[in-house]
PDB file of C-alpha atoms in Angstrom:
ATOM      1  CA  MET A  18    -250.152 159.986  55.630  1.00  0.00           C
ATOM      2  CA  GLY A  19    -248.528 162.509  57.599  1.00  0.00           C
ATOM      3  CA  ARG A  20    -248.644 163.082  61.190  1.00  0.00           C
ATOM      4  CA  GLU A  21    -251.414 160.252  61.857  1.00  0.00           C
ATOM      5  CA  ALA A  22    -250.412 158.177  64.968  1.00  0.00           C
ATOM      6  CA  ILE A  23    -250.647 154.562  63.943  1.00  0.00           C
ATOM      7  CA  VAL A  24    -250.720 153.337  67.411  1.00  0.00           C
ATOM      8  CA  PRO A  25    -252.682 155.717  70.294  1.00  0.00           C
ATOM      9  CA  SER A  26    -250.099 157.487  72.441  1.00  0.00           C
ATOM     10  CA  ASN A  27    -252.086 156.402  75.775  1.00  0.00           C
ATOM     11  CA  TRP A  28    -251.330 152.683  74.606  1.00  0.00           C
ATOM     12  CA  VAL A  29    -247.729 153.317  74.007  1.00  0.00           C
ATOM     13  CA  LYS A  30    -247.335 155.259  77.148  1.00  0.00           C
ATOM     14  CA  GLU A  31    -249.407 152.084  79.408  1.00  0.00           C
ATOM     15  CA  SER A  32    -247.440 149.677  77.813  1.00  0.00           C
ATOM     16  CA  THR A  33    -244.012 150.963  78.286  1.00  0.00           C
ATOM     17  CA  ARG A  34    -244.662 151.737  81.836  1.00  0.00           C
ATOM     18  CA  THR A  35    -243.217 149.514  84.424  1.00  0.00           C
ATOM     19  CA  GLN A  36    -245.618 146.794  85.230  1.00  0.00           C
ATOM     20  CA  LEU A  37    -243.504 144.374  86.879  1.00  0.00           C
ATOM     21  CA  GLU A  38    -240.310 145.909  88.917  1.00  0.00           C
ATOM     22  CA  LEU A  39    -237.378 143.277  88.239  1.00  0.00           C
ATOM     23  CA  ILE A  40    -233.737 143.894  88.017  1.00  0.00           C
ATOM     24  CA  THR A  41    -231.771 142.276  85.172  1.00  0.00           C
ATOM     25  CA  GLY A  42    -228.557 143.079  83.394  1.00  0.00           C
ATOM     26  CA  ILE A  43    -230.605 144.912  80.877  1.00  0.00           C
ATOM     27  CA  SER A  44    -233.565 146.679  82.763  1.00  0.00           C
ATOM     28  CA  GLU A  45    -235.422 147.502  85.933  1.00  0.00           C
ATOM     29  CA  GLY A  46    -238.696 146.617  85.121  1.00  0.00           C
ATOM     30  CA  TYR A  47    -241.139 144.859  82.373  1.00  0.00           C
ATOM     31  CA  GLY A  48    -244.306 146.503  80.844  1.00  0.00           C
ATOM     32  CA  TYR A  49    -246.568 144.701  78.206  1.00  0.00           C
ATOM     33  CA  LYS A  50    -243.697 142.954  76.236  1.00  0.00           C
ATOM     34  CA  TRP A  51    -241.227 146.249  76.913  1.00  0.00           C
ATOM     35  CA  TYR A  52    -238.382 146.130  79.134  1.00  0.00           C
ATOM     36  CA  THR A  53    -238.360 149.390  81.094  1.00  0.00           C
ATOM     37  CA  ALA A  54    -234.875 150.883  82.377  1.00  0.00           C
ATOM     38  CA  SER A  55    -233.237 154.373  82.813  1.00  0.00           C
ATOM     39  CA  HIS A  56    -229.612 155.397  83.152  1.00  0.00           C
ATOM     40  CA  ASN A  57    -228.405 159.147  84.663  1.00  0.00           C
ATOM     41  CA  ASN A  58    -232.399 160.179  85.118  1.00  0.00           C
ATOM     42  CA  ILE A  59    -232.952 159.025  81.545  1.00  0.00           C
ATOM     43  CA  SER A  60    -235.552 156.493  81.056  1.00  0.00           C
ATOM     44  CA  TYR A  61    -236.021 154.472  77.869  1.00  0.00           C
ATOM     45  CA  TYR A  62    -237.364 150.986  77.103  1.00  0.00           C
ATOM     46  CA  LEU A  63    -236.509 148.027  75.119  1.00  0.00           C
ATOM     47  CA  ALA A  64    -237.562 145.137  73.518  1.00  0.00           C
ATOM     48  CA  ASN A  65    -235.334 142.095  73.471  1.00  0.00           C
ATOM     49  CA  GLY A  66    -235.527 139.725  70.545  1.00  0.00           C
ATOM     50  CA  ALA A  67    -233.561 136.224  69.889  1.00  0.00           C
ATOM     51  CA  TYR A  68    -229.858 136.029  69.669  1.00  0.00           C
ATOM     52  CA  GLY A  69    -229.231 139.422  70.977  1.00  0.00           C
ATOM     53  CA  GLN A  70    -231.519 141.650  68.467  1.00  0.00           C
ATOM     54  CA  ARG A  71    -232.164 144.427  70.521  1.00  0.00           C
ATOM     55  CA  LEU A  72    -234.180 147.531  70.027  1.00  0.00           C
ATOM     56  CA  TYR A  73    -233.955 150.549  72.211  1.00  0.00           C
ATOM     57  CA  VAL A  74    -236.447 153.593  72.695  1.00  0.00           C
ATOM     58  CA  ILE A  75    -235.016 156.682  74.309  1.00  0.00           C
ATOM     59  CA  PRO A  76    -238.246 159.556  74.133  1.00  0.00           C
ATOM     60  CA  GLU A  77    -236.477 162.022  75.701  1.00  0.00           C
ATOM     61  CA  LEU A  78    -233.913 162.005  73.418  1.00  0.00           C
ATOM     62  CA  LYS A  79    -235.747 161.393  70.156  1.00  0.00           C
ATOM     63  CA  ILE A  80    -233.665 158.341  69.414  1.00  0.00           C
ATOM     64  CA  VAL A  81    -234.471 154.905  68.309  1.00  0.00           C
ATOM     65  CA  ALA A  82    -231.625 152.230  68.099  1.00  0.00           C
ATOM     66  CA  VAL A  83    -231.783 148.783  66.563  1.00  0.00           C
ATOM     67  CA  PHE A  84    -229.162 146.332  66.704  1.00  0.00           C
ATOM     68  CA  THR A  85    -229.208 142.864  64.983  1.00  0.00           C
ATOM     69  CA  ALA A  86    -226.874 139.846  66.156  1.00  0.00           C
ATOM     70  CA  SER A  87    -226.589 136.379  66.281  1.00  0.00           C
ATOM     71  CA  ILE A  88    -224.947 135.682  69.285  1.00  0.00           C
ATOM     72  CA  ASP A  89    -225.867 132.141  70.873  1.00  0.00           C
ATOM     73  CA  ASP A  90    -224.244 133.425  74.566  1.00  0.00           C
ATOM     74  CA  ILE A  91    -225.840 136.714  75.334  1.00  0.00           C
ATOM     75  CA  LYS A  92    -224.794 137.399  78.697  1.00  0.00           C
ATOM     76  CA  ASP A  93    -222.971 140.526  78.577  1.00  0.00           C
ATOM     77  CA  PRO A  94    -223.767 142.467  75.377  1.00  0.00           C
ATOM     78  CA  ILE A  95    -221.536 145.313  74.076  1.00  0.00           C
ATOM     79  CA  TYR A  96    -224.440 147.498  72.778  1.00  0.00           C
ATOM     80  CA  GLU A  97    -225.792 147.521  76.220  1.00  0.00           C
ATOM     81  CA  LYS A  98    -222.856 149.523  77.552  1.00  0.00           C
ATOM     82  CA  ALA A  99    -222.605 151.395  74.106  1.00  0.00           C
ATOM     83  CA  VAL A 100    -226.031 152.563  74.122  1.00  0.00           C
ATOM     84  CA  LYS A 101    -225.706 153.961  77.993  1.00  0.00           C
ATOM     85  CA  ARG A 102    -222.017 155.478  77.027  1.00  0.00           C
ATOM     86  CA  TYR A 103    -222.220 156.846  73.599  1.00  0.00           C
ATOM     87  CA  ILE A 104    -226.069 157.314  73.140  1.00  0.00           C
ATOM     88  CA  ILE A 105    -227.479 158.422  76.808  1.00  0.00           C
ATOM     89  CA  ASP A 106    -224.323 159.655  78.608  1.00  0.00           C
ATOM     90  CA  GLY A 107    -223.090 161.334  74.898  1.00  0.00           C
ATOM     91  CA  LEU A 108    -226.220 162.856  73.588  1.00  0.00           C
ATOM     92  CA  GLY A 109    -228.093 163.113  76.684  1.00  0.00           C
ATOM     93  CA  SER A 110    -225.407 165.439  78.493  1.00  0.00           C
ATOM     94  CA  GLY A 111    -225.225 167.625  75.450  1.00  0.00           C
ATOM     95  CA  ASN A 112    -221.557 166.869  74.723  1.00  0.00           C
ATOM     96  CA  TYR A 113    -222.341 165.962  71.108  1.00  0.00           C
ATOM     97  CA  TYR A 114    -218.665 166.483  69.822  1.00  0.00           C
ATOM     98  CA  GLU A 115    -216.554 165.193  72.618  1.00  0.00           C
TER      99      GLU A 115
END
């Protein structure tokens, strides 16, 4: 227990690296089952599940954000905007109390 890694760090780095360039509403690329993106020069990756469930990993900010949902029509999820505006823009700028 303790600080022992479950998944090797080099595998995490390789699997979350953009392997295929694509532009969607949620990402700029795709790794090994991970979408890759950036906002205001902060890179992050995410997993996209059924009915709007998402997992965001923002290494630079040391944040993992999980959203559970049950949305049939998932064209414009509000949490994508929330991650960019409140987490990345808010915490990434260091303006924690604004």
